[in-house]
Amino acid sequence: MHTPPQPKPPISTAFQCILTPQIKTPRSVNANHRSPHVQPLSIHKRIRIYSSPILLSSTKNSSSSSSSPSSSSAPKQNPEPTKVSGAELQQDDGSLQLGATFVPKPLFRRDQPRVSSSLRELLILCALFLTWYYTNTVFNLYNKQVLKTFPYPITCTALQFLVASLLMMLLWVFKLQKPPQLDTNQVTKAVAPLALLHALGFLLTNMSLGSVSVAFTHTVKATEPFFSVALSPSILGVVPTWGVVGSLFPIVAGVALASATDVSFTWLGFLSAMGSNLALQSRNVLSKKVLNSNSARSELSNVNLFAVMSMFAFVMMAPVALAVEGWKLSGSAVAASGFAATELWKLLAMGGLCRCGDVLASYMILNRVSPVTHSVGNCVKRAVVISMSVIVFQTPMSVLNIAGTVLALLGVLMYSLIVVGCKQNKFGTESVMCKPVYELELADGAGI
């Protein structure tokens, strides 16, 4: 009598973990029994544990009971799962070999990122540098485009401060930045003077952009280190070193050469740019003093300080703009500029947004790279702005003018590298470049 073939027992839960249909089911596994302690596994969990120890949901008692006919009517009990080693499994099955690999390594795993952390950080850093350069370039080009035909720098500056204030308030509302807790004493003694210098610096920058070319304005603004060196001893008690003083000579020589040969030179544009340097560098030096103080160290950050200064600067500039220039954002003043009212508002708003993006990107880059990298990037940014302005506005530049601009930028780069190198002791303790020009002793609280 022909015996029908017996159905093959299903693959046990333990072997489902490795997803290998070619593996034969061990004889010791009870095919009709599944332990409640072993739960079905999802696909990604099966992939993740394919190399884990195998849990078999059978015991010797359940195996023997399933082979005897009298045990079929007895109620089934749930035995405890036992852990079986790979060697015992191979002896039981007979078809496995020690060290054999049955499952290929998965192409990706869900518990591991598809992009390495170093590559991700590099991509983020590149995006921040591009944002920094783009926003600063657009800010300068838009301002120049507006101020050529809309000669009201106080109104433009006030509106840009308004846009910056609204944007920074949105960061606080959506909890992207923790708002500061300031008392009246901090506002009157620290924030108000900084906001006044902040407003003056940007107002004078816009006045310079309205009078001379963007390239010449930024060439003159390359003298910022000169004002920083002049102000630091009296405010911070920091004496410049011989290397820092030596780096100022190519900066001053380059600016002088560019000024003498620039076709758009006017005294108003030149003095406005120099006054902007004085105001902004005074703000930077005083900001260092405020941020390093014990009262503001835990409450103010660079981003929050910029936000508070922008808000106070708008409060200061709005009444001045109305008193000096009047309401110029509609009517005949807009018609005379050649812009539609909506287009003018759009350009001014984009200038304010780009200025915020410029500052925020600069702070984020400084948190990710060394001061040397940030200083070099800042010099490259100024060169990019000058180059783009020459291309967009077709600014004529002579050979001597280009040579003066390049010399000034190289001097700024050398200044930045020497300052950071002396702070990090790159040149050695006995280097002449890091020795102070003179000795200065100030008591606590001395200076401005």
Short mmCIF file of C-alpha atoms in Angstrom, two decimals:
data_model
loop_
_atom_site.label_atom_id
_atom_site.label_comp_id
_atom_site.label_asym_id
_atom_site.label_seq_id
_atom_site.Cartn_x
_atom_site.Cartn_y
_atom_site.Cartn_z
CA MET A 1 0.00 0.00 0.00
CA HIS A 2 1.35 3.34 -1.04
CA THR A 3 1.90 5.78 1.84
CA PRO A 4 1.22 9.43 1.00
CA PRO A 5 4.19 11.74 1.64
CA GLN A 6 4.18 13.47 4.96
CA PRO A 7 3.89 17.28 4.86
CA LYS A 8 7.07 19.10 5.74
CA PRO A 9 6.98 20.81 9.08
CA PRO A 10 7.00 24.63 8.97
CA ILE A 11 10.16 26.52 9.62
CA SER A 12 10.48 27.36 13.25
CA THR A 13 10.41 30.93 14.56
CA ALA A 14 14.07 30.74 15.41
CA PHE A 15 15.04 30.13 11.78
CA GLN A 16 12.65 32.74 10.48
CA CYS A 17 14.96 35.33 12.09
CA ILE A 18 17.65 34.69 9.52
CA LEU A 19 15.32 34.44 6.51
CA THR A 20 17.00 31.36 5.03
CA PRO A 21 14.54 29.09 3.25
CA GLN A 22 17.31 26.67 2.21
CA ILE A 23 17.97 25.57 5.79
CA LYS A 24 16.30 22.34 6.78
CA THR A 25 14.17 22.20 9.89
CA PRO A 26 15.89 20.39 12.79
CA ARG A 27 14.36 17.10 13.78
CA SER A 28 14.17 18.11 17.42
CA VAL A 29 11.89 21.08 16.77
CA ASN A 30 8.20 20.50 17.36
CA ALA A 31 6.50 21.88 14.27
CA ASN A 32 3.05 21.96 15.83
CA HIS A 33 4.06 23.92 18.86
CA ARG A 34 5.03 27.57 19.22
CA SER A 35 5.96 29.09 22.54
CA PRO A 36 4.01 32.15 23.59
CA HIS A 37 7.29 33.63 24.75
CA VAL A 38 8.54 33.96 21.17
CA GLN A 39 6.80 36.82 19.37
CA PRO A 40 6.69 37.26 15.59
CA LEU A 41 9.42 39.57 14.38
CA SER A 42 9.16 42.33 11.83
CA ILE A 43 11.41 42.34 8.78
CA HIS A 44 13.87 44.96 10.04
CA LYS A 45 14.18 43.22 13.40
CA ARG A 46 14.90 39.94 11.64
CA ILE A 47 17.68 41.62 9.70
CA ARG A 48 19.15 43.22 12.78
CA ILE A 49 19.35 40.01 14.82
CA TYR A 50 20.37 37.53 12.19
CA SER A 51 23.60 36.93 14.08
CA SER A 52 21.95 36.64 17.52
CA PRO A 53 21.72 33.30 19.44
CA ILE A 54 18.80 31.16 18.31
CA LEU A 55 15.96 30.50 20.70
CA LEU A 56 14.14 27.25 20.13
CA SER A 57 10.66 26.89 21.48
CA SER A 58 10.92 23.15 22.22
CA THR A 59 12.23 20.84 24.87
CA LYS A 60 13.00 17.17 24.96
CA ASN A 61 9.71 16.48 26.71
CA SER A 62 7.65 18.18 24.03
CA SER A 63 9.59 16.36 21.33
CA SER A 64 9.00 12.92 22.86
CA SER A 65 5.35 13.67 23.60
CA SER A 66 4.68 14.62 20.00
CA SER A 67 6.09 11.28 18.75
CA SER A 68 3.88 9.03 20.98
CA PRO A 69 0.24 8.46 19.95
CA SER A 70 -1.04 8.71 23.55
CA SER A 71 0.18 12.24 23.94
CA SER A 72 -2.02 13.63 21.18
CA SER A 73 -5.11 13.73 23.41
CA ALA A 74 -3.31 15.25 26.40
CA PRO A 75 -3.62 19.02 26.89
CA LYS A 76 -0.66 20.91 25.58
CA GLN A 77 1.51 22.81 28.02
CA ASN A 78 3.71 25.79 27.28
CA PRO A 79 7.27 24.89 28.19
CA GLU A 80 9.90 27.52 28.92
CA PRO A 81 12.08 28.41 25.90
CA THR A 82 15.60 27.08 26.06
CA LYS A 83 18.69 28.59 24.47
CA VAL A 84 20.47 26.18 22.17
CA SER A 85 24.03 26.83 21.08
CA GLY A 86 25.15 26.66 17.50
CA ALA A 87 27.10 23.43 18.08
CA GLU A 88 24.05 21.59 19.54
CA LEU A 89 21.91 22.79 16.68
CA GLN A 90 24.37 21.46 14.15
CA GLN A 91 24.53 18.08 15.86
CA ASP A 92 20.77 17.95 15.93
CA ASP A 93 20.27 18.96 12.31
CA GLY A 94 23.34 17.56 10.67
CA SER A 95 23.13 19.86 7.67
CA LEU A 96 24.92 22.92 9.07
CA GLN A 97 28.63 23.50 9.16
CA LEU A 98 30.49 25.44 11.77
CA GLY A 99 31.28 28.99 10.62
CA ALA A 100 29.09 28.86 7.51
CA THR A 101 27.45 32.08 6.41
CA PHE A 102 23.91 31.73 5.13
CA VAL A 103 22.63 35.30 5.09
CA PRO A 104 24.42 38.06 3.12
CA LYS A 105 25.19 41.30 4.90
CA PRO A 106 22.28 43.73 4.44
CA LEU A 107 22.75 46.71 2.16
CA PHE A 108 21.67 49.09 4.91
CA ARG A 109 20.48 48.95 8.46
CA ARG A 110 17.86 51.13 10.00
CA ASP A 111 19.82 51.68 13.16
CA GLN A 112 22.74 53.20 11.22
CA PRO A 113 22.69 56.50 9.23
CA ARG A 114 23.09 56.23 5.48
CA VAL A 115 25.46 59.25 5.48
CA SER A 116 28.49 59.31 7.75
CA SER A 117 28.59 61.97 10.47
CA SER A 118 31.78 63.54 9.09
CA LEU A 119 30.29 63.91 5.61
CA ARG A 120 27.08 65.32 7.08
CA GLU A 121 29.03 67.92 9.09
CA LEU A 122 31.00 68.88 5.98
CA LEU A 123 27.82 69.37 3.97
CA ILE A 124 26.27 71.49 6.74
CA LEU A 125 29.42 73.62 6.97
CA CYS A 126 29.48 74.17 3.19
CA ALA A 127 25.82 75.18 3.26
CA LEU A 128 26.50 77.67 6.08
CA PHE A 129 29.43 79.25 4.21
CA LEU A 130 27.33 79.56 1.06
CA THR A 131 24.51 81.14 3.09
CA TRP A 132 26.97 83.53 4.73
CA TYR A 133 28.45 84.68 1.41
CA TYR A 134 25.12 84.83 -0.41
CA THR A 135 23.25 86.83 2.25
CA ASN A 136 26.07 89.34 2.72
CA THR A 137 26.45 89.85 -1.03
CA VAL A 138 22.70 90.29 -1.57
CA PHE A 139 22.49 92.71 1.37
CA ASN A 140 25.14 94.98 -0.14
CA LEU A 141 23.90 94.74 -3.73
CA TYR A 142 20.26 95.42 -2.81
CA ASN A 143 21.23 98.36 -0.61
CA LYS A 144 23.32 99.86 -3.39
CA GLN A 145 20.54 99.30 -5.93
CA VAL A 146 17.98 101.06 -3.72
CA LEU A 147 20.19 103.91 -2.47
CA LYS A 148 21.26 104.90 -6.00
CA THR A 149 17.75 106.20 -6.76
CA PHE A 150 16.16 106.37 -3.29
CA PRO A 151 18.56 108.62 -1.32
CA TYR A 152 17.05 108.18 2.14
CA PRO A 153 19.53 106.08 4.14
CA ILE A 154 17.89 106.72 7.55
CA THR A 155 14.54 105.39 6.32
CA CYS A 156 16.18 102.37 4.70
CA THR A 157 18.18 101.57 7.85
CA ALA A 158 15.14 101.89 10.13
CA LEU A 159 13.05 99.58 7.95
CA GLN A 160 15.85 96.99 7.86
CA PHE A 161 16.07 97.07 11.66
CA LEU A 162 12.29 96.51 11.80
CA VAL A 163 12.56 93.42 9.58
CA ALA A 164 15.47 92.09 11.66
CA SER A 165 13.53 92.65 14.90
CA LEU A 166 10.46 90.78 13.61
CA LEU A 167 12.57 87.86 12.43
CA MET A 168 14.38 87.54 15.75
CA MET A 169 11.08 87.72 17.62
CA LEU A 170 9.82 84.80 15.54
CA LEU A 171 12.82 82.76 16.69
CA TRP A 172 11.74 83.41 20.28
CA VAL A 173 8.06 82.70 19.62
CA PHE A 174 8.73 79.33 17.97
CA LYS A 175 11.32 78.49 20.67
CA LEU A 176 14.18 78.23 18.20
CA GLN A 177 16.13 80.57 20.47
CA LYS A 178 15.67 81.05 24.19
CA PRO A 179 14.73 84.68 24.92
CA PRO A 180 16.99 86.58 27.33
CA GLN A 181 15.98 87.79 30.76
CA LEU A 182 17.17 91.37 31.15
CA ASP A 183 16.57 93.80 33.97
CA THR A 184 16.41 97.59 33.75
CA ASN A 185 19.98 98.03 34.92
CA GLN A 186 21.37 95.79 32.14
CA VAL A 187 19.28 97.57 29.51
CA THR A 188 20.37 101.07 30.47
CA LYS A 189 24.04 100.33 31.15
CA ALA A 190 24.84 97.69 28.55
CA VAL A 191 22.27 97.28 25.78
CA ALA A 192 21.36 100.91 25.09
CA PRO A 193 24.94 102.09 24.29
CA LEU A 194 25.50 99.01 22.12
CA ALA A 195 22.24 99.62 20.25
CA LEU A 196 23.24 103.23 19.59
CA LEU A 197 26.59 102.14 18.12
CA HIS A 198 24.82 99.38 16.18
CA ALA A 199 22.43 101.90 14.62
CA LEU A 200 25.20 104.39 13.81
CA GLY A 201 27.38 101.72 12.21
CA PHE A 202 24.72 100.50 9.80
CA LEU A 203 23.46 103.99 9.04
CA LEU A 204 26.95 105.15 8.07
CA THR A 205 27.47 102.02 5.99
CA ASN A 206 24.30 102.76 4.02
CA MET A 207 25.38 106.38 3.59
CA SER A 208 28.70 105.20 2.16
CA LEU A 209 27.00 102.74 -0.19
CA GLY A 210 24.79 105.55 -1.47
CA SER A 211 27.79 107.79 -2.20
CA VAL A 212 30.52 105.50 -3.59
CA SER A 213 30.82 102.06 -5.12
CA VAL A 214 30.36 98.86 -3.11
CA ALA A 215 33.93 97.85 -3.91
CA PHE A 216 35.35 101.09 -2.52
CA THR A 217 33.16 100.94 0.61
CA HIS A 218 34.36 97.45 1.45
CA THR A 219 37.95 98.32 0.68
CA VAL A 220 37.76 101.15 3.22
CA LYS A 221 35.95 98.88 5.69
CA ALA A 222 38.99 96.61 5.56
CA THR A 223 40.56 99.04 8.06
CA GLU A 224 38.39 97.55 10.85
CA PRO A 225 41.45 95.92 12.54
CA PHE A 226 43.06 99.35 12.86
CA PHE A 227 40.16 100.60 15.00
CA SER A 228 40.02 97.37 16.96
CA VAL A 229 43.71 97.72 17.88
CA ALA A 230 43.20 101.37 18.81
CA LEU A 231 40.17 100.71 21.04
CA SER A 232 41.11 97.45 22.78
CA PRO A 233 43.73 98.86 25.23
CA SER A 234 41.38 101.46 26.71
CA ILE A 235 38.27 99.26 26.85
CA LEU A 236 39.54 95.72 27.40
CA GLY A 237 43.09 96.36 28.59
CA VAL A 238 44.49 94.30 25.69
CA VAL A 239 47.82 95.58 24.34
CA PRO A 240 48.56 94.89 20.63
CA THR A 241 51.59 92.80 19.75
CA TRP A 242 54.34 93.66 17.28
CA GLY A 243 52.93 91.23 14.74
CA VAL A 244 49.48 92.83 14.90
CA VAL A 245 50.93 96.32 14.50
CA GLY A 246 53.02 95.15 11.54
CA SER A 247 49.95 93.71 9.80
CA LEU A 248 48.25 97.12 9.89
CA PHE A 249 50.74 98.67 7.46
CA PRO A 250 49.62 96.74 4.34
CA ILE A 251 45.99 97.42 5.30
CA VAL A 252 46.48 101.18 5.52
CA ALA A 253 48.71 101.25 2.41
CA GLY A 254 46.20 99.24 0.38
CA VAL A 255 43.27 101.45 1.38
CA ALA A 256 45.27 104.58 0.60
CA LEU A 257 46.23 103.26 -2.84
CA ALA A 258 42.65 102.23 -3.62
CA SER A 259 41.28 105.59 -2.46
CA ALA A 260 43.72 107.56 -4.58
CA THR A 261 42.83 105.67 -7.75
CA ASP A 262 39.07 105.01 -7.31
CA VAL A 263 36.89 106.84 -9.82
CA SER A 264 33.87 106.97 -7.49
CA PHE A 265 35.76 108.53 -4.58
CA THR A 266 33.91 111.15 -2.52
CA TRP A 267 34.80 112.44 0.91
CA LEU A 268 31.29 111.70 2.15
CA GLY A 269 31.56 108.06 1.13
CA PHE A 270 35.09 107.70 2.52
CA LEU A 271 34.35 109.35 5.89
CA SER A 272 31.06 107.45 6.23
CA ALA A 273 32.86 104.14 5.76
CA MET A 274 35.55 105.12 8.27
CA GLY A 275 32.90 106.27 10.75
CA SER A 276 31.09 102.95 10.28
CA ASN A 277 34.30 101.12 11.16
CA LEU A 278 34.72 103.20 14.30
CA ALA A 279 31.11 102.62 15.44
CA LEU A 280 30.96 98.90 14.66
CA GLN A 281 34.36 98.12 16.15
CA SER A 282 33.44 100.05 19.30
CA ARG A 283 30.27 97.95 19.43
CA ASN A 284 32.26 94.72 19.00
CA VAL A 285 34.77 95.57 21.72
CA LEU A 286 32.06 96.68 24.16
CA SER A 287 30.01 93.57 23.32
CA LYS A 288 32.95 91.42 24.36
CA LYS A 289 33.06 93.22 27.68
CA VAL A 290 29.31 92.78 28.19
CA LEU A 291 29.25 89.10 27.22
CA ASN A 292 32.22 88.33 29.48
CA SER A 293 30.65 89.99 32.51
CA ASN A 294 29.24 87.73 35.22
CA SER A 295 25.76 89.23 35.06
CA ALA A 296 25.25 88.62 31.32
CA ARG A 297 27.28 85.47 30.78
CA SER A 298 24.40 83.11 31.60
CA GLU A 299 21.59 85.21 30.08
CA LEU A 300 22.92 86.74 26.86
CA SER A 301 24.30 85.01 23.80
CA ASN A 302 25.61 86.54 20.60
CA VAL A 303 22.32 85.88 18.82
CA ASN A 304 20.18 87.33 21.60
CA LEU A 305 22.42 90.36 21.91
CA PHE A 306 22.09 91.01 18.16
CA ALA A 307 18.29 90.68 18.46
CA VAL A 308 18.03 93.09 21.39
CA MET A 309 20.37 95.60 19.71
CA SER A 310 18.30 95.48 16.49
CA MET A 311 15.06 96.13 18.38
CA PHE A 312 16.49 99.06 20.31
CA ALA A 313 18.12 100.40 17.14
CA PHE A 314 14.74 100.45 15.39
CA VAL A 315 13.18 102.32 18.31
CA MET A 316 15.98 104.89 18.07
CA MET A 317 16.02 105.21 14.26
CA ALA A 318 12.28 105.37 13.50
CA PRO A 319 11.62 108.82 15.05
CA VAL A 320 14.88 110.18 13.61
CA ALA A 321 13.89 109.01 10.11
CA LEU A 322 10.46 110.68 10.40
CA ALA A 323 11.94 113.90 11.77
CA VAL A 324 14.79 114.24 9.27
CA GLU A 325 13.52 112.60 6.07
CA GLY A 326 9.77 112.37 6.67
CA TRP A 327 7.55 109.55 5.40
CA LYS A 328 9.23 108.47 2.17
CA LEU A 329 7.83 104.98 1.63
CA SER A 330 4.92 106.09 -0.54
CA GLY A 331 3.88 108.92 -2.85
CA SER A 332 6.20 111.07 -4.91
CA ALA A 333 9.41 109.91 -3.22
CA VAL A 334 8.81 106.31 -4.33
CA ALA A 335 7.72 107.41 -7.81
CA ALA A 336 10.88 109.48 -8.23
CA SER A 337 13.05 106.47 -7.38
CA GLY A 338 11.77 104.51 -10.36
CA PHE A 339 10.55 101.64 -8.16
CA ALA A 340 6.99 100.59 -7.54
CA ALA A 341 5.98 100.84 -3.89
CA THR A 342 5.74 97.05 -3.50
CA GLU A 343 9.08 96.51 -5.23
CA LEU A 344 10.81 99.04 -2.98
CA TRP A 345 9.36 97.44 0.15
CA LYS A 346 10.44 94.05 -1.15
CA LEU A 347 14.04 95.17 -1.73
CA LEU A 348 14.29 96.79 1.69
CA ALA A 349 12.74 93.75 3.38
CA MET A 350 15.13 91.43 1.56
CA GLY A 351 18.01 93.60 2.76
CA GLY A 352 16.88 93.20 6.36
CA LEU A 353 16.36 89.44 6.00
CA CYS A 354 19.75 88.96 4.36
CA ARG A 355 21.44 90.99 7.08
CA CYS A 356 19.91 88.68 9.72
CA GLY A 357 20.94 85.62 7.74
CA ASP A 358 24.47 87.01 7.42
CA VAL A 359 24.84 87.47 11.19
CA LEU A 360 23.22 84.15 12.17
CA ALA A 361 25.28 82.17 9.64
CA SER A 362 28.46 83.85 10.90
CA TYR A 363 27.68 82.86 14.51
CA MET A 364 26.82 79.27 13.51
CA ILE A 365 30.05 78.92 11.54
CA LEU A 366 32.09 80.29 14.44
CA ASN A 367 30.59 77.59 16.68
CA ARG A 368 31.70 74.85 14.27
CA VAL A 369 35.18 75.93 13.11
CA SER A 370 38.30 77.44 14.60
CA PRO A 371 38.78 81.23 14.75
CA VAL A 372 41.44 80.96 12.03
CA THR A 373 39.01 79.35 9.60
CA HIS A 374 36.36 81.94 10.43
CA SER A 375 38.81 84.82 9.91
CA VAL A 376 39.97 83.45 6.57
CA GLY A 377 36.35 82.93 5.54
CA ASN A 378 35.56 86.52 6.48
CA CYS A 379 38.37 87.82 4.26
CA VAL A 380 37.17 85.65 1.39
CA LYS A 381 33.64 86.94 1.95
CA ARG A 382 34.77 90.55 1.55
CA ALA A 383 36.63 89.62 -1.65
CA VAL A 384 33.49 87.89 -2.97
CA VAL A 385 31.35 90.97 -2.24
CA ILE A 386 33.83 93.27 -4.02
CA SER A 387 34.09 90.96 -7.03
CA MET A 388 30.33 90.50 -7.37
CA SER A 389 29.68 94.24 -7.08
CA VAL A 390 32.21 94.95 -9.82
CA ILE A 391 30.49 92.40 -12.08
CA VAL A 392 26.88 93.42 -11.34
CA PHE A 393 27.36 97.21 -11.44
CA GLN A 394 30.22 97.11 -13.97
CA THR A 395 32.41 99.25 -11.73
CA PRO A 396 35.54 100.46 -13.55
CA MET A 397 38.75 99.64 -11.67
CA SER A 398 42.29 100.46 -12.67
CA VAL A 399 45.29 98.21 -12.06
CA LEU A 400 46.44 100.33 -9.11
CA ASN A 401 42.94 100.24 -7.65
CA ILE A 402 42.86 96.46 -7.86
CA ALA A 403 46.36 96.24 -6.37
CA GLY A 404 45.35 98.44 -3.43
CA THR A 405 42.24 96.35 -2.75
CA VAL A 406 44.19 93.09 -2.85
CA LEU A 407 46.91 94.51 -0.59
CA ALA A 408 44.33 95.63 1.98
CA LEU A 409 42.60 92.23 1.99
CA LEU A 410 45.92 90.40 2.40
CA GLY A 411 46.73 92.68 5.32
CA VAL A 412 43.40 91.79 6.96
CA LEU A 413 44.14 88.10 6.45
CA MET A 414 47.60 88.45 7.96
CA TYR A 415 46.17 90.36 10.92
CA SER A 416 43.61 87.61 11.61
CA LEU A 417 46.16 84.81 11.38
CA ILE A 418 48.60 86.59 13.72
CA VAL A 419 45.93 87.36 16.33
CA VAL A 420 44.65 83.78 16.45
CA GLY A 421 48.15 82.29 16.21
CA CYS A 422 49.35 84.27 19.24
CA LYS A 423 46.26 83.28 21.24
CA GLN A 424 46.88 79.60 20.46
CA ASN A 425 50.67 79.89 20.95
CA LYS A 426 51.39 78.82 17.37
CA PHE A 427 54.54 80.95 17.09
CA GLY A 428 56.09 80.06 20.43
CA THR A 429 56.30 81.98 23.67
CA GLU A 430 59.46 83.87 22.67
CA SER A 431 58.23 85.01 19.26
CA VAL A 432 58.54 88.74 18.59
CA MET A 433 55.19 88.77 16.81
CA CYS A 434 53.40 87.85 20.04
CA LYS A 435 55.21 90.24 22.36
CA PRO A 436 53.18 93.32 23.41
CA VAL A 437 54.32 96.67 22.14
CA TYR A 438 54.23 98.13 25.65
CA GLU A 439 53.24 97.12 29.14
CA LEU A 440 49.83 98.20 30.35
CA GLU A 441 48.34 97.63 33.77
CA LEU A 442 44.70 98.52 34.35
CA ALA A 443 42.78 98.04 37.54
CA ASP A 444 39.49 96.17 37.47
CA GLY A 445 36.82 98.34 35.89
CA ALA A 446 39.31 100.76 34.35
CA GLY A 447 38.98 102.04 30.84
CA ILE A 448 35.79 103.09 29.09
#
